Tab-separated table of C-alpha atoms in Angstrom:
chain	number	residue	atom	x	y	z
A	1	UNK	CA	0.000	0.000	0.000
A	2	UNK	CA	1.307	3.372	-0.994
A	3	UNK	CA	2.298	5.610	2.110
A	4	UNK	CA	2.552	9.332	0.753
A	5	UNK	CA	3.870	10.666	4.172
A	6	UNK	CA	6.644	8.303	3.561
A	7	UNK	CA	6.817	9.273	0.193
A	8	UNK	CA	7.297	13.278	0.688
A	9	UNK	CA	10.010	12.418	2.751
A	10	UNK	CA	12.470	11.491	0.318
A	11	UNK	CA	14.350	9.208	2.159
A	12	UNK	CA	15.733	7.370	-0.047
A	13	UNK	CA	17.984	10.169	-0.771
A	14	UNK	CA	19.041	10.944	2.405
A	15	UNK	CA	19.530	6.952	3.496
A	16	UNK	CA	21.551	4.128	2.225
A	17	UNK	CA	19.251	0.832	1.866
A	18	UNK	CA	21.060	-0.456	4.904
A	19	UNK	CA	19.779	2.170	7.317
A	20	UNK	CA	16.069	2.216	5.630
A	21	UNK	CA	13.523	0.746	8.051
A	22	UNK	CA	11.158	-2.174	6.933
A	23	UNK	CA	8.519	0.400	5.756
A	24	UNK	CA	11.219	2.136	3.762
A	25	UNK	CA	13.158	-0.601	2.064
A	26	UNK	CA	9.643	-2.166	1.170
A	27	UNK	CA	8.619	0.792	-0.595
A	28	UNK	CA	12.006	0.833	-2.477
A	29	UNK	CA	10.242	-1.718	-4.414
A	30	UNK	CA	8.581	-0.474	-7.712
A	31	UNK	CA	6.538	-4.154	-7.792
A	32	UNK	CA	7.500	-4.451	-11.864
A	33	UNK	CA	7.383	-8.154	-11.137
A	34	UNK	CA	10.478	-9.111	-12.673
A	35	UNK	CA	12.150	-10.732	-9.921
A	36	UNK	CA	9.454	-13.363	-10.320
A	37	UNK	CA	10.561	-14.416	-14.004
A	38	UNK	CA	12.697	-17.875	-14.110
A	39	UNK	CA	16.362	-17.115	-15.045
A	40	UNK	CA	19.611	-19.619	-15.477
A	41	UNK	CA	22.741	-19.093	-16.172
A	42	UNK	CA	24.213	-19.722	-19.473
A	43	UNK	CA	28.135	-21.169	-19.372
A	44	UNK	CA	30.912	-22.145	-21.403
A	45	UNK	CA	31.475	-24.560	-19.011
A	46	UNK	CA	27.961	-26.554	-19.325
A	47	UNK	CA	29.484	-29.660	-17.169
A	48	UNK	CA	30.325	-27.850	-14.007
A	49	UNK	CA	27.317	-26.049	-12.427
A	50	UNK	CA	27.124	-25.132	-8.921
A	51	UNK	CA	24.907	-22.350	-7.021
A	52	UNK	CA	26.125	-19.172	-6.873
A	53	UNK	CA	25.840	-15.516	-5.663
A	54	UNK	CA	27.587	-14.287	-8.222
A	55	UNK	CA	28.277	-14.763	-12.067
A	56	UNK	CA	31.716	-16.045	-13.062
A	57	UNK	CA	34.066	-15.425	-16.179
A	58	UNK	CA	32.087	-16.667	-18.941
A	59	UNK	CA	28.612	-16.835	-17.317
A	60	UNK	CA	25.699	-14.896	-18.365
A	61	UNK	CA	22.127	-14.261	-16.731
A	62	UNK	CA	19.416	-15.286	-18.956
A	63	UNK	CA	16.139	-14.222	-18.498
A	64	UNK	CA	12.927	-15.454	-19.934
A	65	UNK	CA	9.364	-14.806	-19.530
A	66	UNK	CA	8.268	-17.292	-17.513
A	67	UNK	CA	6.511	-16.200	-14.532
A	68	UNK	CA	5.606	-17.703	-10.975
A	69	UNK	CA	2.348	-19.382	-10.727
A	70	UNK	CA	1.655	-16.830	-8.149
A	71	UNK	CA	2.588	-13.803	-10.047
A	72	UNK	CA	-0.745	-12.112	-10.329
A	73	UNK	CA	-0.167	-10.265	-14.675
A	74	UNK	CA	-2.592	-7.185	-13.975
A	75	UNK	CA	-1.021	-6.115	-10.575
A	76	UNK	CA	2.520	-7.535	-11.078
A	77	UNK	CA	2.200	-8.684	-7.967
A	78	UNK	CA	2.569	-11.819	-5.683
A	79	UNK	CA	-0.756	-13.570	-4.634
A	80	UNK	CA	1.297	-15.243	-1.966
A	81	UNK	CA	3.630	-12.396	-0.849
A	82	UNK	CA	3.679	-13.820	2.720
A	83	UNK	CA	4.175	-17.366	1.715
A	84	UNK	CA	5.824	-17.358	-1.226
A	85	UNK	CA	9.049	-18.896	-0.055
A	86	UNK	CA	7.292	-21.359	1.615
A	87	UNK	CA	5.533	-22.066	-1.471
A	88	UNK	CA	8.381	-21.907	-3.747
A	89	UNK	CA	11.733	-22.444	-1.957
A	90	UNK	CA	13.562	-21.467	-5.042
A	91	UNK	CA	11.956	-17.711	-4.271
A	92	UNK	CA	14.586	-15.610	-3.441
A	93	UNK	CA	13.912	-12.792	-0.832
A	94	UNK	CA	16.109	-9.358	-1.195
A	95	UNK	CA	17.537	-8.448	1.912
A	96	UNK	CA	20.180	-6.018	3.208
A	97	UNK	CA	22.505	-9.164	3.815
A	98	UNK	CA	22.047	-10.453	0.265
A	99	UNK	CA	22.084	-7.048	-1.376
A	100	UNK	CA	25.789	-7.710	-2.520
A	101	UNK	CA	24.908	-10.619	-3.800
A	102	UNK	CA	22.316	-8.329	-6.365
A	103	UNK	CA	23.597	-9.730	-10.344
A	104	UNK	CA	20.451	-12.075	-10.599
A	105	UNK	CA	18.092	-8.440	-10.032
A	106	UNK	CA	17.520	-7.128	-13.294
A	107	UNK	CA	18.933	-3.316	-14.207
A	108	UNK	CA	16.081	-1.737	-13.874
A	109	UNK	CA	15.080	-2.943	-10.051
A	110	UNK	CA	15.075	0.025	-7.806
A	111	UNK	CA	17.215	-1.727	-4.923
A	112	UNK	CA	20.210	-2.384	-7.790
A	113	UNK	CA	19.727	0.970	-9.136
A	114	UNK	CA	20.355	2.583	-5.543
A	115	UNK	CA	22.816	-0.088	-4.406
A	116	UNK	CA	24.991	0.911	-7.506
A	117	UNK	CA	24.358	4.729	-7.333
A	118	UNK	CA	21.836	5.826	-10.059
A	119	UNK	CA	18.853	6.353	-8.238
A	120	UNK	CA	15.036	5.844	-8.332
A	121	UNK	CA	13.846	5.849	-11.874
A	122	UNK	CA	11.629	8.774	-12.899
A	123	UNK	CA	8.746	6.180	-13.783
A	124	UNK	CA	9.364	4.898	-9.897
A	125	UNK	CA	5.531	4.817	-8.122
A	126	UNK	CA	7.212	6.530	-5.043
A	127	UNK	CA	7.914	9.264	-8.201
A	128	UNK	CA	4.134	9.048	-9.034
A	129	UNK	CA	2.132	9.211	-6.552
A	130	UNK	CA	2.057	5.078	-6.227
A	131	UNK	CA	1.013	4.987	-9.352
A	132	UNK	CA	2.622	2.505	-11.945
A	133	UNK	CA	1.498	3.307	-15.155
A	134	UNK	CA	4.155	5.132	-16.668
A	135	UNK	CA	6.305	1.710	-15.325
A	136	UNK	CA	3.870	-0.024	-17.370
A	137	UNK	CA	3.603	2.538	-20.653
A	138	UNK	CA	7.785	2.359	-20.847
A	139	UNK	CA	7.951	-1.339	-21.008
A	140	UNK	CA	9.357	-2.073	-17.792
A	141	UNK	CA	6.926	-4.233	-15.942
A	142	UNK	CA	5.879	-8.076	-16.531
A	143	UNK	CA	2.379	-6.634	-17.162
A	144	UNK	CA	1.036	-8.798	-20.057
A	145	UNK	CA	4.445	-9.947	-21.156
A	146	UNK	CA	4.266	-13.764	-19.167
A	147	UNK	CA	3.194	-17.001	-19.490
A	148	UNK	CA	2.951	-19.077	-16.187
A	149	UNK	CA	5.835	-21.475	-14.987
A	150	UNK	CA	3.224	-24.195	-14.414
A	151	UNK	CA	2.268	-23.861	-17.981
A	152	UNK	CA	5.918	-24.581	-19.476
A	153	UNK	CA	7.307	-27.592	-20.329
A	154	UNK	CA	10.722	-27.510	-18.450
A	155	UNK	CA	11.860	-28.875	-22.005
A	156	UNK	CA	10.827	-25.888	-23.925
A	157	UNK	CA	12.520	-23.311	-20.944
A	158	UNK	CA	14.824	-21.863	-23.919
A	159	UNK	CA	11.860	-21.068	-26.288
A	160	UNK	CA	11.391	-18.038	-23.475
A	161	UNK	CA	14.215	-16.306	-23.581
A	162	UNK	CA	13.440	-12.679	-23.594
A	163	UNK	CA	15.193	-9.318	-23.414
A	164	UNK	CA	13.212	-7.213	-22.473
A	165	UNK	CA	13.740	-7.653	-18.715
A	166	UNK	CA	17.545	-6.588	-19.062
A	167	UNK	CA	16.072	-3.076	-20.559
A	168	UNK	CA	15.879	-0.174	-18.283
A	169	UNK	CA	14.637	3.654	-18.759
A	170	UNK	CA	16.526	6.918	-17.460
């Protein structure tokens, strides 16, 4: 829910993302929904994968546009924000102890973008009264650009690639 009060203040100017407050670093969140699209890792070395928080000589971060089951495509939301990692385990929650850990975050999230010094976006809701649709107009969002993970064959994964989620604006 967008807080206005909290809004006016500007704070994420005047605070790094480790000294925001829960109510702050959750509205650092511009809810495009792209943290929910499946990703891998592409490698020149396709024998030897391991997890990892970060991507190694010769990696790159694929996205596609497969979405959650529990990405809701109108609000770019998650239907099962409270659950979700309970749900799916593979969900990965940004926190200020994995914030260094950020390459799997596309460009264009908000916590990247002030983590590496560029700021909020000018189509940011906390820039727009809460409101998302210029997010939406510019291209940035999932909004309408998904199909459901449970609707995939895990066969057909690379028929998804997609680029637009490595695009940003301003």
């Amino acid at each position: 829910m967008f807080d206005q009060q909290l809004a006016n203040t500007q704070f994420w100017l005047k605070k790094s993302l480790s000294d925001m407050s829960q109510n702050e670093w959750e509205a650092i969140c511009d809810g495009c929904g792209k943290c929910c699209l499946n990703t891998f890792i592409d490698s020149e070395d396709e024998d030897e994968f391991t997890a990892t928080d970060q991507l190694r000589e010769g990696e790159q971060l694929i996205f596609t546009n497969i979405v959650c089951q529990y990405l809701d495509n109108n609000t770019c939301g998650c239907s099962e924000y409270e659950n979700r990692q309970m749900l799916v385990p593979s969900c990965v929650k940004l926190t200020k102890e994995n914030l260094k850990d950020i390459f799997f975050m596309p460009q264009s999230c908000s916590y990247r973008r002030l983590h590496e010094g560029r700021g909020l976006a000018s189509w940011h809701p906390l820039l727009n009264n809460g409101d998302k649709t210029k997010m939406h107009e510019l291209g940035i969002s999932v909004k309408d650009k998904t199909v459901k993970d449970c609707d995939v064959k895990l066969d057909d994964f690379d028929l998804y690639i997609a680029e637009w989620p490595t695009k940003d604006a301003d």
